[in-house]
Amino acid sequence: MPVLYDRLLKLKEMFNSKFGSTPKFYVRAPGRVNIIGEHIDYCGYSVLPMAVEQDMLIAVEPVKTHTLQLANTNPLYPDFSTSANNIHIDKTKPLWHNYFLCGFKGIQEHFGLSKLTGMNCLVDGNIPPGSGLSSSSALVCCAGLVTLTVLGMSLSKVELAEICAKSERYIGTEGGGMDQSISFLAEEGTAKLIEFSPLRATDVRLPSGAVFVIANSCVEANKAASSHFNVRVMECRLAAKVLAKHKGLQWDKVLRLEEVQTKLGVSLQEMLLVTEDALHAEPYSREEICKYLGISLEELRTQILTPNTQDELTFKLYQRAKHVYSEAARVLQFKQVCEEAPHNAIQLLGELMNQSHRSCRDMYECSCPELDQLVDICRKFGAKGSRLTGAGWGGCTVSLVPADMLSSFLTNVYEAYYRRNSRSPALEKHSLFATKPGGGALVFLEA
Ligand code: GLA
């Protein structure tokens, strides 16, 4: 890995000029691209991501004091220092160091430690922020593994992923566990089907003869800076409760759409019919939801909704449930096509990706005009399938492109989306690239 080696050497030098000492070890944790299965992990359903080569890399030196000193090679991210025994994560501003603190605090709490040793850390990330490639979770995971290593403790990758998924919620977003799971469980050369409760990852061999290409819309989307993301999580939660009540189940403990399916013991196709039957397409007012569930507005606000969604007046339940159940079915179909590898596999997988994008755009409303335009351009120049990836509302698309068309595809998409529209030159060099499944988080002792 010559590129990584060069980065490690540079990081060592910068660490030395910043802290006047040599790092004792390094940790890397990758970002990811989600191939299919969007906005369904927090509903309990399986997703199909792979790690990308881009990652967070941290050089670390444990120190005797109880001070945690963080610096970043990117001058946009200011230095930060705090007492290791008094971690405060400010939910009102998604500042970079807070993601580190989430991983740090997650491990600290898991072991019930009150006094932690301090450390000096220099962070170097090359995942474009706000691009839907999970730069924030990579930082949380990297910080979690840094903390574990400093403590000299050990945990399985599954435990680490679960701790980091939970502790990233200190930032205020109610994400699922996909990003942290793939960052730890990824293996070079294979995508993974990630299943939850219990968390596990299974290899999914992607078809030969095609490559996945990531293209950045250059619209930056920070899911912690707005309430869009949590509103969707809450709409799914409310849809699950209303569906459960409709079916005569005990609805008050139900949080996820998958629980309704499991309790009813029916297929995803049947859940789509139940959704048609139970929910209406007009947005639900909060009064209607309260009346249906027999709860007060105050109970809805404080016991079901998150702080940043308490003032929402309406919720779309039908559209969100339709997306989730149909997307969950597409993930399983995608995996099946990969396993059976029929002669038209690339065509079939591409079609599933296209359906996923349509559902994200029309039912989940997590796309934006630039992503829709980029997806159209990618399909026009040869992608068999193209869709937004990650949370959406900006960020990247992922496209399935026949290998023999890759070079013309890259040239044409570059011309049509980036050059013709003079898209942000700062992001351009990381804006359009083919990617292969990369490996998961690692600790290195020497640069
Ligand atoms: C973010 C979250 C994930 C997942 C995706 C959407 O990346 O962190 O858990 O919900 O959005 O699929």
GROMACS .gro file of C-alpha atoms and ligand atoms in nm:
model
  459
    1MET     CA    1   0.000   0.000   0.000
    2PRO     CA    2   0.246   0.270  -0.113
    3VAL     CA    3  -0.011   0.553  -0.090
    4LEU     CA    4  -0.098   0.466   0.268
    5TYR     CA    5   0.271   0.435   0.353
    6ASP     CA    6   0.338   0.787   0.219
    7ARG     CA    7   0.045   0.923   0.417
    8LEU     CA    8   0.173   0.756   0.734
    9LEU     CA    9   0.517   0.909   0.690
   10LYS     CA   10   0.373   1.255   0.635
   11LEU     CA   11   0.147   1.214   0.933
   12LYS     CA   12   0.443   1.112   1.149
   13GLU     CA   13   0.632   1.425   1.047
   14MET     CA   14   0.335   1.652   1.110
   15PHE     CA   15   0.272   1.484   1.444
   16ASN     CA   16   0.629   1.554   1.539
   17SER     CA   17   0.608   1.922   1.455
   18LYS     CA   18   0.270   1.954   1.630
   19PHE     CA   19   0.336   1.761   1.951
   20GLY     CA   20   0.718   1.738   1.955
   21SER     CA   21   0.712   1.358   1.981
   22THR     CA   22   0.659   1.040   1.778
   23PRO     CA   23   0.325   0.862   1.746
   24LYS     CA   24   0.314   0.522   1.915
   25PHE     CA   25   0.058   0.374   1.677
   26TYR     CA   26  -0.186   0.454   1.395
   27VAL     CA   27  -0.544   0.353   1.328
   28ARG     CA   28  -0.738   0.363   1.003
   29ALA     CA   29  -1.113   0.322   0.952
   30PRO     CA   30  -1.268   0.335   0.603
   31GLY     CA   31  -1.570   0.518   0.465
   32ARG     CA   32  -1.827   0.321   0.269
   33VAL     CA   33  -2.052   0.326  -0.031
   34ASN     CA   34  -2.393   0.171   0.011
   35ILE     CA   35  -2.475  -0.028  -0.303
   36ILE     CA   36  -2.839  -0.083  -0.214
   37GLY     CA   37  -3.065  -0.064   0.094
   38GLU     CA   38  -3.107   0.304   0.178
   39HIS     CA   39  -3.271   0.433   0.495
   40ILE     CA   40  -3.372   0.087   0.609
   41ASP     CA   41  -3.102  -0.007   0.862
   42TYR     CA   42  -3.272   0.193   1.137
   43CYS     CA   43  -3.595   0.013   1.050
   44GLY     CA   44  -3.426  -0.320   1.125
   45TYR     CA   45  -3.357  -0.430   0.765
   46SER     CA   46  -3.041  -0.561   0.599
   47VAL     CA   47  -2.826  -0.338   0.379
   48LEU     CA   48  -2.555  -0.404   0.121
   49PRO     CA   49  -2.254  -0.171   0.145
   50MET     CA   50  -1.881  -0.204   0.077
   51ALA     CA   51  -1.588  -0.014   0.226
   52VAL     CA   52  -1.414   0.238   0.002
   53GLU     CA   53  -1.042   0.301  -0.008
   54GLN     CA   54  -1.081   0.651   0.142
   55ASP     CA   55  -1.048   0.656   0.518
   56MET     CA   56  -0.974   0.831   0.845
   57LEU     CA   57  -0.623   0.783   0.970
   58ILE     CA   58  -0.517   0.882   1.322
   59ALA     CA   59  -0.165   0.899   1.466
   60VAL     CA   60  -0.171   0.848   1.843
   61GLU     CA   61   0.050   0.895   2.145
   62PRO     CA   62  -0.087   0.812   2.492
   63VAL     CA   63   0.024   1.069   2.754
   64LYS     CA   64   0.045   1.065   3.133
   65THR     CA   65  -0.179   1.369   3.183
   66HIS     CA   66  -0.556   1.333   3.155
   67THR     CA   67  -0.578   1.567   2.858
   68LEU     CA   68  -0.711   1.468   2.520
   69GLN     CA   69  -0.550   1.682   2.248
   70LEU     CA   70  -0.689   1.658   1.897
   71ALA     CA   71  -0.546   1.811   1.580
   72ASN     CA   72  -0.636   1.767   1.216
   73THR     CA   73  -0.412   1.783   0.908
   74ASN     CA   74  -0.687   1.983   0.736
   75PRO     CA   75  -0.657   2.348   0.849
   76LEU     CA   76  -1.034   2.386   0.817
   77TYR     CA   77  -1.070   2.180   1.133
   78PRO     CA   78  -0.932   2.365   1.439
   79ASP     CA   79  -0.737   2.201   1.724
   80PHE     CA   80  -0.936   2.090   2.024
   81SER     CA   81  -0.842   1.988   2.373
   82THR     CA   82  -1.042   1.865   2.672
   83SER     CA   83  -1.006   1.673   2.995
   84ALA     CA   84  -1.039   1.301   2.917
   85ASN     CA   85  -1.254   1.257   3.227
   86ASN     CA   86  -1.515   1.511   3.142
   87ILE     CA   87  -1.642   1.460   2.789
   88HIS     CA   88  -1.914   1.692   2.673
   89ILE     CA   89  -2.066   1.648   2.326
   90ASP     CA   90  -2.248   1.954   2.201
   91LYS     CA   91  -2.552   1.840   2.002
   92THR     CA   92  -2.627   2.185   1.872
   93LYS     CA   93  -2.319   2.206   1.648
   94PRO     CA   94  -2.181   1.907   1.454
   95LEU     CA   95  -1.814   2.015   1.498
   96TRP     CA   96  -1.549   1.768   1.375
   97HIS     CA   97  -1.401   1.686   1.713
   98ASN     CA   98  -1.744   1.582   1.847
   99TYR     CA   99  -1.732   1.272   1.624
  100PHE     CA  100  -1.402   1.175   1.783
  101LEU     CA  101  -1.556   1.231   2.125
  102CYS     CA  102  -1.847   0.998   2.038
  103GLY     CA  103  -1.609   0.705   1.975
  104PHE     CA  104  -1.401   0.795   2.279
  105LYS     CA  105  -1.700   0.818   2.510
  106GLY     CA  106  -1.859   0.500   2.370
  107ILE     CA  107  -1.558   0.290   2.471
  108GLN     CA  108  -1.516   0.471   2.803
  109GLU     CA  109  -1.878   0.397   2.892
  110HIS     CA  110  -1.870   0.040   2.769
  111PHE     CA  111  -1.597  -0.044   3.018
  112GLY     CA  112  -1.748   0.181   3.285
  113LEU     CA  113  -1.425   0.380   3.320
  114SER     CA  114  -1.426   0.713   3.494
  115LYS     CA  115  -1.057   0.805   3.467
  116LEU     CA  116  -0.904   0.777   3.123
  117THR     CA  117  -0.546   0.841   3.021
  118GLY     CA  118  -0.495   1.135   2.795
  119MET     CA  119  -0.359   1.122   2.442
  120ASN     CA  120  -0.234   1.332   2.157
  121CYS     CA  121  -0.401   1.255   1.826
  122LEU     CA  122  -0.348   1.385   1.475
  123VAL     CA  123  -0.633   1.305   1.235
  124ASP     CA  124  -0.598   1.283   0.858
  125GLY     CA  125  -0.911   1.211   0.654
  126ASN     CA  126  -0.953   1.179   0.278
  127ILE     CA  127  -1.326   1.098   0.261
  128PRO     CA  128  -1.499   1.409   0.123
  129PRO     CA  129  -1.720   1.543   0.407
  130GLY     CA  130  -2.095   1.555   0.352
  131SER     CA  131  -2.062   1.328   0.048
  132GLY     CA  132  -2.268   1.033   0.172
  133LEU     CA  133  -1.952   0.820   0.201
  134SER     CA  134  -1.968   0.820   0.577
  135SER     CA  135  -1.674   1.035   0.680
  136SER     CA  136  -1.834   1.101   1.018
  137SER     CA  137  -1.886   0.736   1.111
  138ALA     CA  138  -1.532   0.655   0.995
  139LEU     CA  139  -1.407   0.914   1.245
  140VAL     CA  140  -1.625   0.774   1.525
  141CYS     CA  141  -1.503   0.419   1.451
  142CYS     CA  142  -1.141   0.526   1.423
  143ALA     CA  143  -1.164   0.709   1.758
  144GLY     CA  144  -1.330   0.405   1.918
  145LEU     CA  145  -1.046   0.178   1.804
  146VAL     CA  146  -0.785   0.436   1.910
  147THR     CA  147  -0.936   0.447   2.260
  148LEU     CA  148  -0.957   0.068   2.287
  149THR     CA  149  -0.591   0.037   2.182
  150VAL     CA  150  -0.475   0.301   2.431
  151LEU     CA  151  -0.657   0.112   2.706
  152GLY     CA  152  -0.493  -0.216   2.600
  153MET     CA  153  -0.837  -0.380   2.597
  154SER     CA  154  -0.993  -0.596   2.329
  155LEU     CA  155  -1.337  -0.632   2.178
  156SER     CA  156  -1.472  -0.817   1.874
  157LYS     CA  157  -1.536  -0.619   1.556
  158VAL     CA  158  -1.908  -0.676   1.604
  159GLU     CA  159  -1.894  -0.532   1.957
  160LEU     CA  160  -1.691  -0.235   1.836
  161ALA     CA  161  -1.941  -0.169   1.556
  162GLU     CA  162  -2.235  -0.185   1.796
  163ILE     CA  163  -2.070   0.047   2.049
  164CYS     CA  164  -1.978   0.301   1.781
  165ALA     CA  165  -2.325   0.292   1.620
  166LYS     CA  166  -2.480   0.367   1.957
  167SER     CA  167  -2.230   0.632   2.058
  168GLU     CA  168  -2.254   0.823   1.728
  169ARG     CA  169  -2.610   0.906   1.837
  170TYR     CA  170  -2.457   1.142   2.097
  171ILE     CA  171  -2.428   1.379   1.803
  172GLY     CA  172  -2.809   1.388   1.786
  173THR     CA  173  -2.885   1.186   1.470
  174GLU     CA  174  -3.071   0.859   1.501
  175GLY     CA  175  -2.870   0.664   1.241
  176GLY     CA  176  -2.881   0.287   1.201
  177GLY     CA  177  -2.571   0.070   1.228
  178MET     CA  178  -2.470   0.029   0.864
  179ASP     CA  179  -2.177   0.271   0.848
  180GLN     CA  180  -2.001   0.157   1.164
  181SER     CA  181  -2.062  -0.211   1.083
  182ILE     CA  182  -1.903  -0.198   0.741
  183SER     CA  183  -1.615   0.018   0.867
  184PHE     CA  184  -1.519  -0.264   1.106
  185LEU     CA  185  -1.643  -0.576   0.925
  186ALA     CA  186  -1.536  -0.493   0.567
  187GLU     CA  187  -1.294  -0.723   0.386
  188GLU     CA  188  -1.105  -0.645   0.072
  189GLY     CA  189  -1.262  -0.781  -0.245
  190THR     CA  190  -1.616  -0.836  -0.120
  191ALA     CA  191  -1.928  -0.633  -0.050
  192LYS     CA  192  -2.124  -0.738   0.259
  193LEU     CA  193  -2.484  -0.805   0.343
  194ILE     CA  194  -2.516  -0.651   0.689
  195GLU     CA  195  -2.797  -0.792   0.902
  196PHE     CA  196  -2.903  -0.659   1.242
  197SER     CA  197  -3.024  -0.801   1.574
  198PRO     CA  198  -2.791  -0.983   1.598
  199LEU     CA  199  -2.539  -0.792   1.388
  200ARG     CA  200  -2.365  -1.007   1.125
  201ALA     CA  201  -2.201  -0.964   0.786
  202THR     CA  202  -2.202  -1.208   0.493
  203ASP     CA  203  -1.988  -1.181   0.179
  204VAL     CA  204  -2.166  -1.080  -0.140
  205ARG     CA  205  -1.962  -1.148  -0.450
  206LEU     CA  206  -2.024  -0.873  -0.704
  207PRO     CA  207  -2.051  -0.972  -1.071
  208SER     CA  208  -1.736  -0.965  -1.279
  209GLY     CA  209  -1.750  -0.752  -1.590
  210ALA     CA  210  -1.886  -0.442  -1.416
  211VAL     CA  211  -1.750  -0.177  -1.182
  212PHE     CA  212  -1.906   0.058  -0.930
  213VAL     CA  213  -1.841   0.425  -0.994
  214ILE     CA  214  -1.892   0.696  -0.734
  215ALA     CA  215  -1.983   1.046  -0.850
  216ASN     CA  216  -2.019   1.340  -0.613
  217SER     CA  217  -2.306   1.578  -0.683
  218CYS     CA  218  -2.098   1.848  -0.508
  219VAL     CA  219  -2.402   1.936  -0.296
  220GLU     CA  220  -2.277   1.902   0.058
  221ALA     CA  221  -2.519   1.724   0.290
  222ASN     CA  222  -2.454   1.719   0.662
  223LYS     CA  223  -2.719   1.504   0.824
  224ALA     CA  224  -2.646   1.638   1.171
  225ALA     CA  225  -2.693   1.999   1.064
  226SER     CA  226  -3.064   1.968   0.979
  227SER     CA  227  -3.359   1.766   1.104
  228HIS     CA  228  -3.440   1.590   0.769
  229PHE     CA  229  -3.274   1.268   0.875
  230ASN     CA  230  -3.441   1.240   1.215
  231VAL     CA  231  -3.778   1.336   1.067
  232ARG     CA  232  -3.754   1.030   0.840
  233VAL     CA  233  -3.655   0.805   1.132
  234MET     CA  234  -3.956   0.936   1.327
  235GLU     CA  235  -4.192   0.893   1.030
  236CYS     CA  236  -4.085   0.528   1.010
  237ARG     CA  237  -4.130   0.488   1.385
  238LEU     CA  238  -4.480   0.638   1.372
  239ALA     CA  239  -4.570   0.428   1.066
  240ALA     CA  240  -4.460   0.116   1.257
  241LYS     CA  241  -4.681   0.210   1.554
  242VAL     CA  242  -4.984   0.291   1.339
  243LEU     CA  243  -4.945  -0.033   1.137
  244ALA     CA  244  -4.905  -0.233   1.458
  245LYS     CA  245  -5.218  -0.078   1.609
  246HIS     CA  246  -5.410  -0.136   1.286
  247LYS     CA  247  -5.321  -0.505   1.306
  248GLY     CA  248  -5.420  -0.530   1.674
  249LEU     CA  249  -5.061  -0.571   1.797
  250GLN     CA  250  -4.925  -0.414   2.114
  251TRP     CA  251  -4.801  -0.100   1.943
  252ASP     CA  252  -4.646   0.102   2.226
  253LYS     CA  253  -4.319  -0.096   2.242
  254VAL     CA  254  -4.284  -0.116   1.862
  255LEU     CA  255  -4.013   0.112   1.721
  256ARG     CA  256  -3.918  -0.035   1.382
  257LEU     CA  257  -4.108  -0.135   1.071
  258GLU     CA  258  -3.931  -0.474   1.071
  259GLU     CA  259  -4.083  -0.558   1.411
  260VAL     CA  260  -4.432  -0.528   1.264
  261GLN     CA  261  -4.343  -0.773   0.986
  262THR     CA  262  -4.182  -1.018   1.229
  263LYS     CA  263  -4.475  -1.002   1.472
  264LEU     CA  264  -4.720  -1.064   1.189
  265GLY     CA  265  -4.502  -1.338   1.038
  266VAL     CA  266  -4.570  -1.227   0.680
  267SER     CA  267  -4.354  -1.151   0.373
  268LEU     CA  268  -4.234  -0.808   0.262
  269GLN     CA  269  -4.481  -0.825  -0.029
  270GLU     CA  270  -4.762  -0.876   0.222
  271MET     CA  271  -4.635  -0.584   0.429
  272LEU     CA  272  -4.674  -0.366   0.119
  273LEU     CA  273  -5.038  -0.474   0.100
  274VAL     CA  274  -5.087  -0.409   0.472
  275THR     CA  275  -4.940  -0.060   0.416
  276GLU     CA  276  -5.187   0.005   0.132
  277ASP     CA  277  -5.470  -0.105   0.351
  278ALA     CA  278  -5.375   0.070   0.675
  279LEU     CA  279  -5.219   0.403   0.576
  280HIS     CA  280  -5.335   0.696   0.365
  281ALA     CA  281  -5.116   0.894   0.127
  282GLU     CA  282  -5.209   1.239   0.266
  283PRO     CA  283  -4.967   1.353   0.533
  284TYR     CA  284  -5.083   1.274   0.889
  285SER     CA  285  -5.124   1.566   1.126
  286ARG     CA  286  -4.988   1.506   1.473
  287GLU     CA  287  -5.343   1.538   1.610
  288GLU     CA  288  -5.459   1.253   1.386
  289ILE     CA  289  -5.171   1.033   1.502
  290CYS     CA  290  -5.241   1.112   1.868
  291LYS     CA  291  -5.610   1.036   1.825
  292TYR     CA  292  -5.541   0.707   1.647
  293LEU     CA  293  -5.291   0.591   1.909
  294GLY     CA  294  -5.492   0.735   2.199
  295ILE     CA  295  -5.208   0.948   2.337
  296SER     CA  296  -5.169   1.316   2.419
  297LEU     CA  297  -4.969   1.563   2.212
  298GLU     CA  298  -4.727   1.591   2.501
  299GLU     CA  299  -4.672   1.214   2.503
  300LEU     CA  300  -4.610   1.216   2.129
  301ARG     CA  301  -4.359   1.499   2.161
  302THR     CA  302  -4.165   1.381   2.461
  303GLN     CA  303  -4.196   1.001   2.455
  304ILE     CA  304  -4.183   0.921   2.084
  305LEU     CA  305  -4.018   1.209   1.897
  306THR     CA  306  -3.656   1.329   1.925
  307PRO     CA  307  -3.583   1.683   2.050
  308ASN     CA  308  -3.525   1.813   1.698
  309THR     CA  309  -3.849   1.669   1.554
  310GLN     CA  310  -4.088   1.767   1.834
  311ASP     CA  311  -4.218   2.067   1.645
  312GLU     CA  312  -4.298   1.886   1.318
  313LEU     CA  313  -4.664   1.935   1.232
  314THR     CA  314  -4.714   1.661   0.971
  315PHE     CA  315  -4.567   1.318   0.893
  316LYS     CA  316  -4.579   1.110   0.576
  317LEU     CA  317  -4.631   0.754   0.691
  318TYR     CA  318  -4.759   0.574   0.379
  319GLN     CA  319  -4.476   0.688   0.149
  320ARG     CA  320  -4.202   0.610   0.402
  321ALA     CA  321  -4.336   0.261   0.483
  322LYS     CA  322  -4.374   0.182   0.111
  323HIS     CA  323  -4.013   0.280   0.051
  324VAL     CA  324  -3.882   0.077   0.344
  325TYR     CA  325  -4.063  -0.248   0.268
  326SER     CA  326  -3.990  -0.233  -0.105
  327GLU     CA  327  -3.625  -0.137  -0.052
  328ALA     CA  328  -3.580  -0.422   0.199
  329ALA     CA  329  -3.709  -0.661  -0.069
  330ARG     CA  330  -3.472  -0.514  -0.331
  331VAL     CA  331  -3.171  -0.581  -0.106
  332LEU     CA  332  -3.264  -0.950  -0.085
  333GLN     CA  333  -3.320  -0.968  -0.461
  334PHE     CA  334  -2.986  -0.801  -0.524
  335LYS     CA  335  -2.807  -1.056  -0.307
  336GLN     CA  336  -2.988  -1.341  -0.479
  337VAL     CA  337  -2.887  -1.220  -0.826
  338CYS     CA  338  -2.525  -1.194  -0.708
  339GLU     CA  339  -2.540  -1.551  -0.578
  340GLU     CA  340  -2.709  -1.703  -0.881
  341ALA     CA  341  -2.511  -1.493  -1.131
  342PRO     CA  342  -2.745  -1.538  -1.431
  343HIS     CA  343  -2.615  -1.425  -1.775
  344ASN     CA  344  -2.807  -1.094  -1.744
  345ALA     CA  345  -2.697  -1.027  -1.382
  346ILE     CA  346  -2.562  -0.678  -1.452
  347GLN     CA  347  -2.887  -0.576  -1.619
  348LEU     CA  348  -3.094  -0.709  -1.328
  349LEU     CA  349  -2.876  -0.549  -1.060
  350GLY     CA  350  -2.882  -0.219  -1.247
  351GLU     CA  351  -3.260  -0.226  -1.263
  352LEU     CA  352  -3.282  -0.283  -0.885
  353MET     CA  353  -3.052   0.016  -0.830
  354ASN     CA  354  -3.268   0.231  -1.058
  355GLN     CA  355  -3.583   0.129  -0.871
  356SER     CA  356  -3.408   0.212  -0.545
  357HIS     CA  357  -3.328   0.563  -0.667
  358ARG     CA  358  -3.687   0.621  -0.782
  359SER     CA  359  -3.817   0.511  -0.444
  360CYS     CA  360  -3.568   0.734  -0.258
  361ARG     CA  361  -3.665   1.026  -0.481
  362ASP     CA  362  -4.045   0.987  -0.489
  363MET     CA  363  -4.139   0.799  -0.172
  364TYR     CA  364  -3.862   0.884   0.072
  365GLU     CA  365  -3.791   1.232  -0.070
  366CYS     CA  366  -3.423   1.219   0.018
  367SER     CA  367  -3.285   1.313  -0.323
  368CYS     CA  368  -3.226   1.661  -0.469
  369PRO     CA  369  -3.233   1.802  -0.826
  370GLU     CA  370  -2.854   1.769  -0.868
  371LEU     CA  371  -2.854   1.401  -0.763
  372ASP     CA  372  -3.143   1.331  -1.002
  373GLN     CA  373  -2.959   1.504  -1.283
  374LEU     CA  374  -2.637   1.316  -1.209
  375VAL     CA  375  -2.815   0.980  -1.201
  376ASP     CA  376  -2.973   1.058  -1.541
  377ILE     CA  377  -2.637   1.156  -1.687
  378CYS     CA  378  -2.475   0.837  -1.554
  379ARG     CA  379  -2.746   0.622  -1.710
  380LYS     CA  380  -2.726   0.813  -2.037
  381PHE     CA  381  -2.354   0.737  -2.065
  382GLY     CA  382  -2.378   0.364  -2.004
  383ALA     CA  383  -2.453   0.290  -1.637
  384LYS     CA  384  -2.690  -0.007  -1.608
  385GLY     CA  385  -2.803   0.131  -1.275
  386SER     CA  386  -2.744   0.452  -1.084
  387ARG     CA  387  -2.871   0.579  -0.752
  388LEU     CA  388  -2.800   0.815  -0.466
  389THR     CA  389  -2.598   0.655  -0.188
  390GLY     CA  390  -2.593   0.728   0.185
  391ALA     CA  391  -2.841   0.957   0.355
  392GLY     CA  392  -2.903   1.169   0.040
  393TRP     CA  393  -3.015   1.534   0.010
  394GLY     CA  394  -2.681   1.578  -0.167
  395GLY     CA  395  -2.360   1.378  -0.161
  396CYS     CA  396  -2.276   1.098  -0.403
  397THR     CA  397  -2.433   0.860  -0.651
  398VAL     CA  398  -2.318   0.504  -0.714
  399SER     CA  399  -2.346   0.358  -1.064
  400LEU     CA  400  -2.300   0.009  -1.204
  401VAL     CA  401  -2.098   0.040  -1.524
  402PRO     CA  402  -1.989  -0.240  -1.763
  403ALA     CA  403  -1.608  -0.262  -1.730
  404ASP     CA  404  -1.547  -0.217  -2.103
  405MET     CA  405  -1.733   0.118  -2.096
  406LEU     CA  406  -1.557   0.260  -1.791
  407SER     CA  407  -1.320   0.493  -1.967
  408SER     CA  408  -1.578   0.655  -2.200
  409PHE     CA  409  -1.824   0.669  -1.909
  410LEU     CA  410  -1.583   0.867  -1.692
  411THR     CA  411  -1.495   1.108  -1.975
  412ASN     CA  412  -1.858   1.171  -2.071
  413VAL     CA  413  -1.992   1.211  -1.717
  414TYR     CA  414  -1.706   1.442  -1.631
  415GLU     CA  415  -1.784   1.659  -1.933
  416ALA     CA  416  -2.163   1.660  -1.886
  417TYR     CA  417  -2.193   1.708  -1.510
  418TYR     CA  418  -1.873   1.871  -1.394
  419ARG     CA  419  -1.716   2.069  -1.677
  420ARG     CA  420  -2.032   2.196  -1.839
  421ASN     CA  421  -2.161   2.321  -1.503
  422SER     CA  422  -1.824   2.438  -1.364
  423ARG     CA  423  -1.874   2.233  -1.049
  424SER     CA  424  -1.663   2.315  -0.746
  425PRO     CA  425  -1.299   2.257  -0.850
  426ALA     CA  426  -1.191   2.190  -0.490
  427LEU     CA  427  -1.392   1.871  -0.487
  428GLU     CA  428  -1.334   1.770  -0.847
  429LYS     CA  429  -1.041   1.540  -0.801
  430HIS     CA  430  -1.238   1.322  -0.561
  431SER     CA  431  -1.562   1.364  -0.748
  432LEU     CA  432  -1.572   1.082  -0.999
  433PHE     CA  433  -1.392   0.752  -0.956
  434ALA     CA  434  -1.428   0.376  -0.987
  435THR     CA  435  -1.408   0.188  -0.659
  436LYS     CA  436  -1.354  -0.169  -0.537
  437PRO     CA  437  -1.449  -0.325  -0.204
  438GLY     CA  438  -1.181  -0.225   0.049
  439GLY     CA  439  -1.073  -0.365   0.388
  440GLY     CA  440  -1.196  -0.270   0.736
  441ALA     CA  441  -1.051  -0.078   1.032
  442LEU     CA  442  -0.693  -0.162   1.142
  443VAL     CA  443  -0.426  -0.068   1.395
  444PHE     CA  444  -0.065  -0.017   1.268
  445LEU     CA  445   0.230  -0.003   1.500
  446GLU     CA  446   0.496   0.151   1.277
  447ALA     CA  447   0.500   0.409   0.998
  448GLA     C1  448  -2.667   0.745   0.719
  448GLA     C2  449  -2.683   0.664   0.848
  448GLA     C3  450  -2.699   0.516   0.815
  448GLA     C4  451  -2.810   0.495   0.713
  448GLA     C5  452  -2.793   0.587   0.592
  448GLA     C6  453  -2.909   0.579   0.494
  448GLA     O1  454  -2.547   0.712   0.657
  448GLA     O2  455  -2.572   0.682   0.931
  448GLA     O3  456  -2.720   0.444   0.933
  448GLA     O4  457  -2.935   0.512   0.774
  448GLA     O5  458  -2.775   0.722   0.630
  448GLA     O6  459  -2.920   0.454   0.438
   0.00000   0.00000   0.00000
